[in-house]
Coordinates of C-alpha atoms in Angstrom, one line a residue:
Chain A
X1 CA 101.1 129.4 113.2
X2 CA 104.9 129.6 112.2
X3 CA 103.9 129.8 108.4
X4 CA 104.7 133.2 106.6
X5 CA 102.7 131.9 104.0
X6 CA 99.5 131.5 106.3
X7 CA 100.5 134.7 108.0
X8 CA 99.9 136.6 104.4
X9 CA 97.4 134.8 103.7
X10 CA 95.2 136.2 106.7
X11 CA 96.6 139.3 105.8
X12 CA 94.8 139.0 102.5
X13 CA 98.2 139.7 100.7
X14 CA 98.4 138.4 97.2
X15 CA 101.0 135.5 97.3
X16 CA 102.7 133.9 94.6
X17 CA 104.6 130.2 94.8
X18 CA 106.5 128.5 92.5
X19 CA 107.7 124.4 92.3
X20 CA 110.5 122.9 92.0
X21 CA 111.5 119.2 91.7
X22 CA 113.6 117.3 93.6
X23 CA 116.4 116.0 91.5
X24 CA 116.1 112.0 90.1
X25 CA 119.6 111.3 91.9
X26 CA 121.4 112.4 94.8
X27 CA 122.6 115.3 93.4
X28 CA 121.0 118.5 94.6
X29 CA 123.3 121.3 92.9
X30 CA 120.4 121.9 90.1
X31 CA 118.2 122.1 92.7
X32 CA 119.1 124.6 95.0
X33 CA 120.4 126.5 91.6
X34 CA 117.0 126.8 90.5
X35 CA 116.0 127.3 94.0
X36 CA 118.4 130.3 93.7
X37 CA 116.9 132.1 91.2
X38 CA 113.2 131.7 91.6
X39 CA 113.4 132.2 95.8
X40 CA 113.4 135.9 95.6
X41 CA 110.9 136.3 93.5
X42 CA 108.0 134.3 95.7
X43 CA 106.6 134.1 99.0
X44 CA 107.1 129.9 98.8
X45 CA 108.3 127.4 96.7
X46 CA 106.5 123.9 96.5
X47 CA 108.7 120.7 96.6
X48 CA 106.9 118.0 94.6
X49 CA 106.0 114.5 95.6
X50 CA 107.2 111.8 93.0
X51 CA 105.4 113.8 90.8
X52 CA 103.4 111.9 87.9
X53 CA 104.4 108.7 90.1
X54 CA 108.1 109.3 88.9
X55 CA 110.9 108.2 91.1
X56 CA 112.8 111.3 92.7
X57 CA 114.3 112.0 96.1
X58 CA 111.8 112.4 98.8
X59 CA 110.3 116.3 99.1
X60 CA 111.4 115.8 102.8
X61 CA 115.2 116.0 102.4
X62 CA 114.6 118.8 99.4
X63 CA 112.1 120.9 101.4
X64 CA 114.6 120.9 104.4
X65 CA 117.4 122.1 102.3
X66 CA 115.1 124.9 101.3
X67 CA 114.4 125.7 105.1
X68 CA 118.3 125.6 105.4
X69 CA 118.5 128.5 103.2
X70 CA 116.2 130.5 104.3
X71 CA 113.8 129.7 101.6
X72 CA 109.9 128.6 102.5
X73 CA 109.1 125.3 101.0
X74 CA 105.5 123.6 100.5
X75 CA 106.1 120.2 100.8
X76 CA 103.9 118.5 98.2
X77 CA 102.8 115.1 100.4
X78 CA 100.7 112.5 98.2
X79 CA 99.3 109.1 99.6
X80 CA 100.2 106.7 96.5
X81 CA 103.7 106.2 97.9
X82 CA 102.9 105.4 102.3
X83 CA 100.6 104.1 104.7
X84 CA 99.2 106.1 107.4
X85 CA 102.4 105.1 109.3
X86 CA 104.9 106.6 106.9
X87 CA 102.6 109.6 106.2
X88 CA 102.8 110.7 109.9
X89 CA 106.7 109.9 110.3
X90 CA 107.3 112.4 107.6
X91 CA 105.3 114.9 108.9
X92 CA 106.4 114.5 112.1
X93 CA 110.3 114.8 110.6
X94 CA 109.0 117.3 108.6
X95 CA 108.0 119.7 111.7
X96 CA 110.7 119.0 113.5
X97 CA 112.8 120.4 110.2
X98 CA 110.9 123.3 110.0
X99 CA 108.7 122.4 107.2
X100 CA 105.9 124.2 107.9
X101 CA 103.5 124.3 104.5
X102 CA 102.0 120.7 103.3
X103 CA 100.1 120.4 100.2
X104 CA 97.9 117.1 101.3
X105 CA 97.2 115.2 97.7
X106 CA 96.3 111.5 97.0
X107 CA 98.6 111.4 94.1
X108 CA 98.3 110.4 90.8
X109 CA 98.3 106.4 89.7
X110 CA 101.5 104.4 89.9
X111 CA 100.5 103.3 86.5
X112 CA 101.1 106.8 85.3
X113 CA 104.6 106.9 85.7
X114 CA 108.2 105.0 85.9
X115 CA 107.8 102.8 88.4
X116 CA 104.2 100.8 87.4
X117 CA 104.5 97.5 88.3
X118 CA 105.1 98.8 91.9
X119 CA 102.2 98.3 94.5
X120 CA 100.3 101.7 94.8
X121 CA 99.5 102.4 98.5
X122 CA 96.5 104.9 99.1
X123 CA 95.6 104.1 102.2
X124 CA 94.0 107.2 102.7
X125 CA 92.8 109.7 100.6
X126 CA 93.2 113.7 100.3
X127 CA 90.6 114.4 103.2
X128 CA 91.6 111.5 105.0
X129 CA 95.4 112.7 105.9
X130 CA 94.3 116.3 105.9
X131 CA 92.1 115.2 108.3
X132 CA 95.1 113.7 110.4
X133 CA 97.3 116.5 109.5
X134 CA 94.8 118.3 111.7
X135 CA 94.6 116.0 114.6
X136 CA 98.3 116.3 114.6
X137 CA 98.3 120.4 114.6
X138 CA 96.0 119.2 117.7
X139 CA 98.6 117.1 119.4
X140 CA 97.2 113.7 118.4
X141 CA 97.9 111.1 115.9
X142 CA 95.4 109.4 113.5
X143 CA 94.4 106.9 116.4
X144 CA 93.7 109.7 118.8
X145 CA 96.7 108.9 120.8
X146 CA 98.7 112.2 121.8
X147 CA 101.8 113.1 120.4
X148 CA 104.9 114.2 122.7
X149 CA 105.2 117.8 120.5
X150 CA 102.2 118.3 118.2
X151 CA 102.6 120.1 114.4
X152 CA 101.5 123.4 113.6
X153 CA 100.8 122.6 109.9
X154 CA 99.6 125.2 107.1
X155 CA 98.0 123.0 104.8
X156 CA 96.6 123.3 101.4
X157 CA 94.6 120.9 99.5
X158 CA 94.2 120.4 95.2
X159 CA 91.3 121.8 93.5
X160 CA 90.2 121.8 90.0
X161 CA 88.1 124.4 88.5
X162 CA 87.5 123.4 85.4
X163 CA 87.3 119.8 85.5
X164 CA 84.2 118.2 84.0
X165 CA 81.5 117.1 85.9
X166 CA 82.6 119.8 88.4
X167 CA 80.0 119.0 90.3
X168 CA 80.7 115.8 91.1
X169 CA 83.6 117.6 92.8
X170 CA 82.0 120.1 94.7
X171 CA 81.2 117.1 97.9
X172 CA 84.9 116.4 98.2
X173 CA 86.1 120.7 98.2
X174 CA 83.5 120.9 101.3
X175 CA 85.0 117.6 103.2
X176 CA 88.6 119.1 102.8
X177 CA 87.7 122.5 103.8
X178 CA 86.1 120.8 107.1
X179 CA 88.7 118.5 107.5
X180 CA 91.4 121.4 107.6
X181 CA 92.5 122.9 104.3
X182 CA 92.9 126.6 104.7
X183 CA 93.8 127.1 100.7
X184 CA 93.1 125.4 97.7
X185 CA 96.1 125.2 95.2
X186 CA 94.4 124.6 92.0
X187 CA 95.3 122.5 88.5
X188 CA 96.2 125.0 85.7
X189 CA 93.2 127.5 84.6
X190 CA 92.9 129.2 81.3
X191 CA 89.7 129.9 81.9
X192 CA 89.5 133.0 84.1
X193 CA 85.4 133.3 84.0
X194 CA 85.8 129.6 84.9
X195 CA 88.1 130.6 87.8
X196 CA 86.2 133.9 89.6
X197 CA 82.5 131.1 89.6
X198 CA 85.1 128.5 91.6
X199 CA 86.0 131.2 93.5
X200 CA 82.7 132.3 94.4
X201 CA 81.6 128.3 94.9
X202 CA 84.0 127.8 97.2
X203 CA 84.1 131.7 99.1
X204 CA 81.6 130.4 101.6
X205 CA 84.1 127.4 103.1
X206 CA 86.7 130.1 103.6
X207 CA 89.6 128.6 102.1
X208 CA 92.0 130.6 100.1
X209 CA 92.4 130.0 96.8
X210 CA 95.9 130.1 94.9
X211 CA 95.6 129.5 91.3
X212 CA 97.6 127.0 89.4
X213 CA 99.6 129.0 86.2
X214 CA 101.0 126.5 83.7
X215 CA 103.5 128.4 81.6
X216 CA 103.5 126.8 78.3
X217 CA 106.5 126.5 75.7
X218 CA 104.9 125.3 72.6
X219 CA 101.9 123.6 71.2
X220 CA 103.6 119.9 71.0
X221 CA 103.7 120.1 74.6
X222 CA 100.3 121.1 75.2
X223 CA 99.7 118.0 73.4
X224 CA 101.6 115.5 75.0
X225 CA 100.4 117.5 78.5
X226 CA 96.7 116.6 77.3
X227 CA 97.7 113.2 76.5
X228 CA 100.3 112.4 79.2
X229 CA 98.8 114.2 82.6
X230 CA 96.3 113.5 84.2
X231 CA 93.9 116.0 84.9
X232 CA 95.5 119.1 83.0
X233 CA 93.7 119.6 80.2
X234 CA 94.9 122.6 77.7
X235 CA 91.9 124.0 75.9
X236 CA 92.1 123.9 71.8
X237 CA 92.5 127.8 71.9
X238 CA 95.5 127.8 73.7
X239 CA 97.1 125.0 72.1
X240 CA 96.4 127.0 68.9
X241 CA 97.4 130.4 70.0
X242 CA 100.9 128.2 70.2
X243 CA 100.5 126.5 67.2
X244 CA 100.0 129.9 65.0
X245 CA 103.1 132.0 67.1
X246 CA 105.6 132.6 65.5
X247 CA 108.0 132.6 68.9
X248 CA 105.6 130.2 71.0
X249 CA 108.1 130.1 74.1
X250 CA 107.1 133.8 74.5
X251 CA 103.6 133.6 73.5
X252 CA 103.3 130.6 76.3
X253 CA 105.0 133.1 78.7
X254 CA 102.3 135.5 77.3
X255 CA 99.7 133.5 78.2
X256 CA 100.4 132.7 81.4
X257 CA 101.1 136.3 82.6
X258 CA 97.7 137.2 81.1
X259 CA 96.2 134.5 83.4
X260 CA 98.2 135.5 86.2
X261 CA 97.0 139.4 85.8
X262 CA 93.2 138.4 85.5
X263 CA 93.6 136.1 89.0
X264 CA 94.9 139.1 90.7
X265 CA 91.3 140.3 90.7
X266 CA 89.3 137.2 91.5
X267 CA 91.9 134.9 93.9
X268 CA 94.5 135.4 96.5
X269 CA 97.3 134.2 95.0
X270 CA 99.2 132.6 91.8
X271 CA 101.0 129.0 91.6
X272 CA 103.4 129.3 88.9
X273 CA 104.3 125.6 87.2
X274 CA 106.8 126.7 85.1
X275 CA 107.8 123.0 83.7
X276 CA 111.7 123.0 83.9
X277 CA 111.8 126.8 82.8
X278 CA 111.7 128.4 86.4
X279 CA 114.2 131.4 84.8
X280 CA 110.8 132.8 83.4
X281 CA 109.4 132.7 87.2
X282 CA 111.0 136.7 87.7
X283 CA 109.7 138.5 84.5
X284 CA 106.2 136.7 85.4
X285 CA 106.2 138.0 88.8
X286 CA 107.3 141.7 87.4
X287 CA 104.5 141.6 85.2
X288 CA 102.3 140.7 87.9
X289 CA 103.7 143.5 89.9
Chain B
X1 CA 83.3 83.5 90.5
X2 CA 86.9 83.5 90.6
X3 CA 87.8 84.9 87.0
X4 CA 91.3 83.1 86.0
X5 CA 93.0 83.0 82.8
X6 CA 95.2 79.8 81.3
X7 CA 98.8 80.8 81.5
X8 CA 100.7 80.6 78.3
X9 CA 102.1 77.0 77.0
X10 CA 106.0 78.6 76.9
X11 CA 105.7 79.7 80.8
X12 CA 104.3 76.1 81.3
X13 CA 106.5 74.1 79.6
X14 CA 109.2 75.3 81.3
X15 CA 107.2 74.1 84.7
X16 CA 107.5 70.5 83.3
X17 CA 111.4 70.1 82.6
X18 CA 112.5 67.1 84.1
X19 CA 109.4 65.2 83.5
X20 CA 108.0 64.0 80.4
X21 CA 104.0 62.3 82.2
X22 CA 101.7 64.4 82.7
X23 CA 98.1 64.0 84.4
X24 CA 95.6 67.4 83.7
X25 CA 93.2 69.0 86.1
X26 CA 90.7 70.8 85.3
X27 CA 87.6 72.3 87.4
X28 CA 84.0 71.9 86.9
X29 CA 82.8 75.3 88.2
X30 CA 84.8 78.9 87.9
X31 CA 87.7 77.9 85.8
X32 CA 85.0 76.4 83.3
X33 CA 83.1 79.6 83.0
X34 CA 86.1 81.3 82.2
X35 CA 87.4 78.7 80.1
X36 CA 90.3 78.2 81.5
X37 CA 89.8 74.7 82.7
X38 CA 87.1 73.1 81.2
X39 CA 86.4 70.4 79.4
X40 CA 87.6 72.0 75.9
X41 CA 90.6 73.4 77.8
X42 CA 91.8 70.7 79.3
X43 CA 91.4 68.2 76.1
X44 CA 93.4 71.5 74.0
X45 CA 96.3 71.1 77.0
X46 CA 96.5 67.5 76.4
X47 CA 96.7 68.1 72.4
X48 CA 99.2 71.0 73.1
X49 CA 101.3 68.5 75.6
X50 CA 101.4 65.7 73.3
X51 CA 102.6 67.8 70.2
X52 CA 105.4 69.3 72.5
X53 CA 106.5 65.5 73.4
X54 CA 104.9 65.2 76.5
X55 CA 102.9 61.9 77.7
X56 CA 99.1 62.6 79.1
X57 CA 98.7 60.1 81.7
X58 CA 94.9 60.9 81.9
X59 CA 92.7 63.6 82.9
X60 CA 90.0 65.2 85.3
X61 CA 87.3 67.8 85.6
X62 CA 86.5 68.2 89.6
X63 CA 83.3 69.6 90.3
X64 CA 85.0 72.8 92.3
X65 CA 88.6 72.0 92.6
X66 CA 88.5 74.8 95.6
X67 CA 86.3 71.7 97.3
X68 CA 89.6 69.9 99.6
X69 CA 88.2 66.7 100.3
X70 CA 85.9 66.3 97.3
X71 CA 89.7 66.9 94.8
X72 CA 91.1 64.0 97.0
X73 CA 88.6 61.6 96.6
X74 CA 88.2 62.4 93.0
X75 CA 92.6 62.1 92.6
X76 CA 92.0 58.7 94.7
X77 CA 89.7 57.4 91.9
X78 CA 92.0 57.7 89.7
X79 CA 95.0 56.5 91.2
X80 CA 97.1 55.4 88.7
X81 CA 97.2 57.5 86.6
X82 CA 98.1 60.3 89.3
X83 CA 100.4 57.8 90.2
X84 CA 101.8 57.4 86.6
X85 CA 102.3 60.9 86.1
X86 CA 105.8 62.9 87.3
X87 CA 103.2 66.3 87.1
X88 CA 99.8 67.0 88.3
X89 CA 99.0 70.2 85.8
X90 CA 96.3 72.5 87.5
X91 CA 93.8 74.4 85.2
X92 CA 91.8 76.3 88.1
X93 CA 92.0 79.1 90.6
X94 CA 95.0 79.3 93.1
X95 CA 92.7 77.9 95.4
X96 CA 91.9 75.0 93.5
X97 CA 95.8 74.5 92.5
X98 CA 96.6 74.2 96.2
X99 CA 93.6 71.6 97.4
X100 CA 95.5 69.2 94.6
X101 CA 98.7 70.1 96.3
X102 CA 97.3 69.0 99.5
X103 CA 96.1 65.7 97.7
X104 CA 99.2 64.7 96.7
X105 CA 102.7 64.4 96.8
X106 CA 103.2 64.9 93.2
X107 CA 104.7 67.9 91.8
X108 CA 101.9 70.0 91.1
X109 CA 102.1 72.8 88.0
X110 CA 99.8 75.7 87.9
X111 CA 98.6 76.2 84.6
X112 CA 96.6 79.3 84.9
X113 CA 96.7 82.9 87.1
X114 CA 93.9 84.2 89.4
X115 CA 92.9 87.3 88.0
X116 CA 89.6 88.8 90.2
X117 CA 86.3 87.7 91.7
X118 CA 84.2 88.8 88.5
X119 CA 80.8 89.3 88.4
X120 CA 79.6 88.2 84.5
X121 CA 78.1 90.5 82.0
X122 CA 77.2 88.0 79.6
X123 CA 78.9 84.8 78.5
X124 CA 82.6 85.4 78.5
X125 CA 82.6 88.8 79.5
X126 CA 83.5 89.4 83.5
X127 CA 83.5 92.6 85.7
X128 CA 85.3 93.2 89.0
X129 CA 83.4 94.9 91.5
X130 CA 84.0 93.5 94.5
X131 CA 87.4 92.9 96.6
X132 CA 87.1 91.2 99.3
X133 CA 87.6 93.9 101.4
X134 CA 85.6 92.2 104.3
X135 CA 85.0 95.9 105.6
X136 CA 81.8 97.1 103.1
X137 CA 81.1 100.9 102.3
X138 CA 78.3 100.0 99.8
X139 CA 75.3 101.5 101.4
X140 CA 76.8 104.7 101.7
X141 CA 77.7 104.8 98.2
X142 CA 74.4 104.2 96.4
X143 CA 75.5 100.1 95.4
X144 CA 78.7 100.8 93.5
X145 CA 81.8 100.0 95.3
X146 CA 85.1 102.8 95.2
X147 CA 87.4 100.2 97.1
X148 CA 87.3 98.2 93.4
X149 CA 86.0 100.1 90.6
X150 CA 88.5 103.0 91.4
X151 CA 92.1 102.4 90.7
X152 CA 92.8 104.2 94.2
X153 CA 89.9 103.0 96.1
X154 CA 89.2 107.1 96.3
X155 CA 86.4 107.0 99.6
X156 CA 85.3 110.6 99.5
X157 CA 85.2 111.7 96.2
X158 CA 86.8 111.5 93.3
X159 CA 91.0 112.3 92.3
X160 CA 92.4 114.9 90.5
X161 CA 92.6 112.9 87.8
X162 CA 88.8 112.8 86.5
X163 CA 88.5 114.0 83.0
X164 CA 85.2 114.3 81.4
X165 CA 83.6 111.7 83.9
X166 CA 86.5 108.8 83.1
X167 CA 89.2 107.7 84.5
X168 CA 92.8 108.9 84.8
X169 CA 94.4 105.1 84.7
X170 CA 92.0 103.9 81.8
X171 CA 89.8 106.9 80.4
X172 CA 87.4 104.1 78.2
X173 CA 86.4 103.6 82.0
X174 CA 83.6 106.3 84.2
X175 CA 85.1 107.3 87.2
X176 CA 83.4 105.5 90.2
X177 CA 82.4 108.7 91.6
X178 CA 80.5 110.2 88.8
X179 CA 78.5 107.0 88.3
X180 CA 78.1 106.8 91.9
X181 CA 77.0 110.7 92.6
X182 CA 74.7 110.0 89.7
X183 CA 73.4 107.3 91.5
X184 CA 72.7 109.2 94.6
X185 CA 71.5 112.2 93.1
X186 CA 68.8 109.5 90.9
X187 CA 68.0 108.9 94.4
X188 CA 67.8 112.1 96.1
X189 CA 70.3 111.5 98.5
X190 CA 73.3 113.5 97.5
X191 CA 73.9 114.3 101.3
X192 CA 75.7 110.7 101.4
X193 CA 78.3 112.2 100.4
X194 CA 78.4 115.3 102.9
X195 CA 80.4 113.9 105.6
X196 CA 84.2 112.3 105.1
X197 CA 84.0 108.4 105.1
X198 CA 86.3 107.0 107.9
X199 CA 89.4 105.5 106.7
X200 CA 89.5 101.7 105.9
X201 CA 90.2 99.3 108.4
X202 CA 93.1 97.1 106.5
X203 CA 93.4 94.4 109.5
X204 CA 90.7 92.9 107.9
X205 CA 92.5 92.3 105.0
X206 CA 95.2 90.5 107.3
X207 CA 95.5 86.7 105.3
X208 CA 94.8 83.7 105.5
X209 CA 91.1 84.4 106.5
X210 CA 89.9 81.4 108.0
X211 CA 85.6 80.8 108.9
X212 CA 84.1 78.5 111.2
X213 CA 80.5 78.1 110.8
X214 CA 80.7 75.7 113.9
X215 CA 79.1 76.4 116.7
X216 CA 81.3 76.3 120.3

């Protein structure tokens, strides 16, 4: 598999991504500046999808610019926005770009962000294109009908360990896991007890598990996050740890590395969602190290 | 039933510029229900019409306007006043709108939008469940239908977006997938939801569906 990122995985190194947005225009300098900084610092960088069903330029052209400069891109692929035709042309372009990471998502409702009087797509789910993603790493498209150059995807899938009923949950980890996700990139934890049980749930489907770090800035924003995201919730203690700092930039940069440092023990690697403030991305990862 | 809802007066007046007579439809079955085209409805329209200066030629209450040739006989019976009238105003279901079209020449206004097929709580009060999806999943998901009650139509589980058992596009709403792992689990047959669920097949969706119960 041409993935570094799968290649230290099965090395059982400790990875850390970050995620970067593509820009809402055609203008990439921002981008790649960001791009720039954090790069160094982590084994990948994921390229979100439209993310919260906001317009932005495809992850397609933005991952490929990564690949350009040397950088390893996830590409973030969500079902809200194609049909199981457009799905497999972009994977297909992005193979033959040298894209080789997806993160296979369904994508949050159209009615969640800028564009929600537009017609929402989901013609398949999360296991249903992992599912294909696989049949394409195995030469065939979602009809069965072989492919002149299959993929050789790495592919992760989202998990959420401290969603409520979890339970309820626990069906759909197994399906992905048998359907072809080798790690789970999960939502934001604060809960590291929370965390190493997930861990342990899911240890017998032998999919890695890279866990999601939301680095905070104050507690207004871990209000409108509990109000405006769906499914990131911020538990009360952390939003009042903000509330009560009296610099709560660094106290949410505080948090996050004391997250980080407990998931060195129980996971195999760290997603860092820095929300726009990717400079903090380098004094994280020199914590962790 | 076909749930619909009356459309505002300002988006219908605008429908009748150019014309001042107007003949009312209403229908006997769904768009009753719903009160959207009963008889109340349809007498409030002609009230409404009047005080905005408009003439009521007559009116009409099919038994199911959806019915083709049962809306033409009925417009038949009343001839003249169809004939009288420069708009035939249609207080049903799309479907019924369009068997009046067929009728008749006239110029036909739809006074009212489709919304779901409903299934009814109580009196006034209407559920979607069902969407036509002419492909059903239901007995492998203990009754309850993902295609509809989920936003995404979510067929192995549910999004990312669950919080506390509700929904991420209307949280006064349970996620389908809690109520329908509940269901299973009631059951004892959680293992339903083991194995992925194929994806849809969306040429069945293809329109206009149409059924033949003849035989040959």
């Amino acid at each position: 598999m041409p993935s570094t990122l799968s290649r230290k995985m099965g090395e059982n190194r400790f990875v850390i991504t970050a995620e970067l947005a593509p820009p809402r225009g055609s203008d990439l300098t921002l981008f790649q500046r960001m791009a720039d900084i954090v790069a160094p610092h982590v084994d990948a960088i994921n390229v979100t999808d439209n993310q919260g069903a906001n317009m932005r330029m495809t992850p397609l052209t933005a991952a490929a610019l990564l690949v350009q400069k040397g950088i390893e891109p996830v590409m973030q692929l969500t079902c809200r926005d194609r049909n199981r035709l457009a799905l497999q042309s972009d994977l297909l372009g992005a193979a033959a770009m040298g894209i080789h990471n997806i993160l296979a998502l369904t994508g949050d409702h159209i009615t969640c962000g800028d564009h929600g009087q537009g017609r929402a797509v989901f013609d398949l789910d999360s296991v249903l294109l992992i599912q294909m993603i696989q049949g394409m790493n195995e030469g065939r498209d979602i009809n069965g009908k072989p492919l002149d150059g299959k993929t050789a995807f790495f592919v992760g899938a989202a998990a959420a360990p401290e969603v409520e009923p979890f339970a309820v949950t626990r069906p759909k980890l197994v399906k992905k896991a048998a359907a072809g996700a080798r790690f789970y990139q999960t939502q934001a934890v604060f809960d590291p007890q929370r965390l190493s049980m997930f861990c342990a749930t899911v240890k017998p489907l032998g999919v890695k598990v890279v866990a999601g770090i939301l680095v905070l800035r104050s507690a207004k924003m871990a209000e409108f996050i509990n109000r405006n995201i769906p499914g990131l919730k911020i538990p009360p203690a952390i939003v009042e740890r903000l509330a009560q700092a009296a610099d709560p930039a660094a106290e949410g940069l505080r948090i996050a590395v004391e997250v980080a440092l407990e998931c060195r023990t129980t996971c195999h690697g760290v997603h860092l969602m820095a929300m726009g403030r990717d400079e903090v991305v380098p004094s994280i990862v020199a914590a962790l190290n | 039933m076909i749930v619909s809802t009356q459309k505002p007066l300002d988006q219908i007046l605008p429908a009748l510029e150019g014309g001042t007579r107007v003949f009312i439809i209403g229908c006997a079955k769904c768009a009753t229900v719903c009160k959207t085209g009963g008889e109340e409805e349809v007498f409030r329209m002609q009230e409404e019409l009047i005080a905005a200066g408009k003439e009521v030629t007559g009116t009409i209450i099919i038994d199911e306007t959806c019915h083709m040739l049962r809306t033409g006989r009925d417009l038949r019976s009343r001839k003249e006043q169809v004939e009288e009238a420069d708009f035939l105003l249609v207080l049903s279901c799309g479907a019924g709108i369009q068997s009046v079209a067929e009728a008749s020449d006239k110029k036909v206004v739809a006074g009212s939008d489709s919304k779901f097929l409903g299934n009814i709580r109580r009196f006034g009060q209407f559920e979607q469940r069902c969407s036509l999806c002419g492909d059903c999943r239901l007995n492998d998901t203990g009754g309850i239908c993902p295609v509809t009650v989920c936003p995404k139509g979510m067929l192995n589980g549910p999004c990312g977006g669950m919080e506390d058992g509700n929904c991420e596009v209307d949280d006064s709403n349970r996620c389908a997938w809690v109520t329908i792992y509940e269901r299973l689990e009631h059951q004892g047959r959680l293992e339903a939801m083991d194995h992925a669920t194929p994806s849809r097949d969306f040429s069945h969706k293809r329109h206009p569906h149409n059924l033949s119960l003849k035989k040959g």
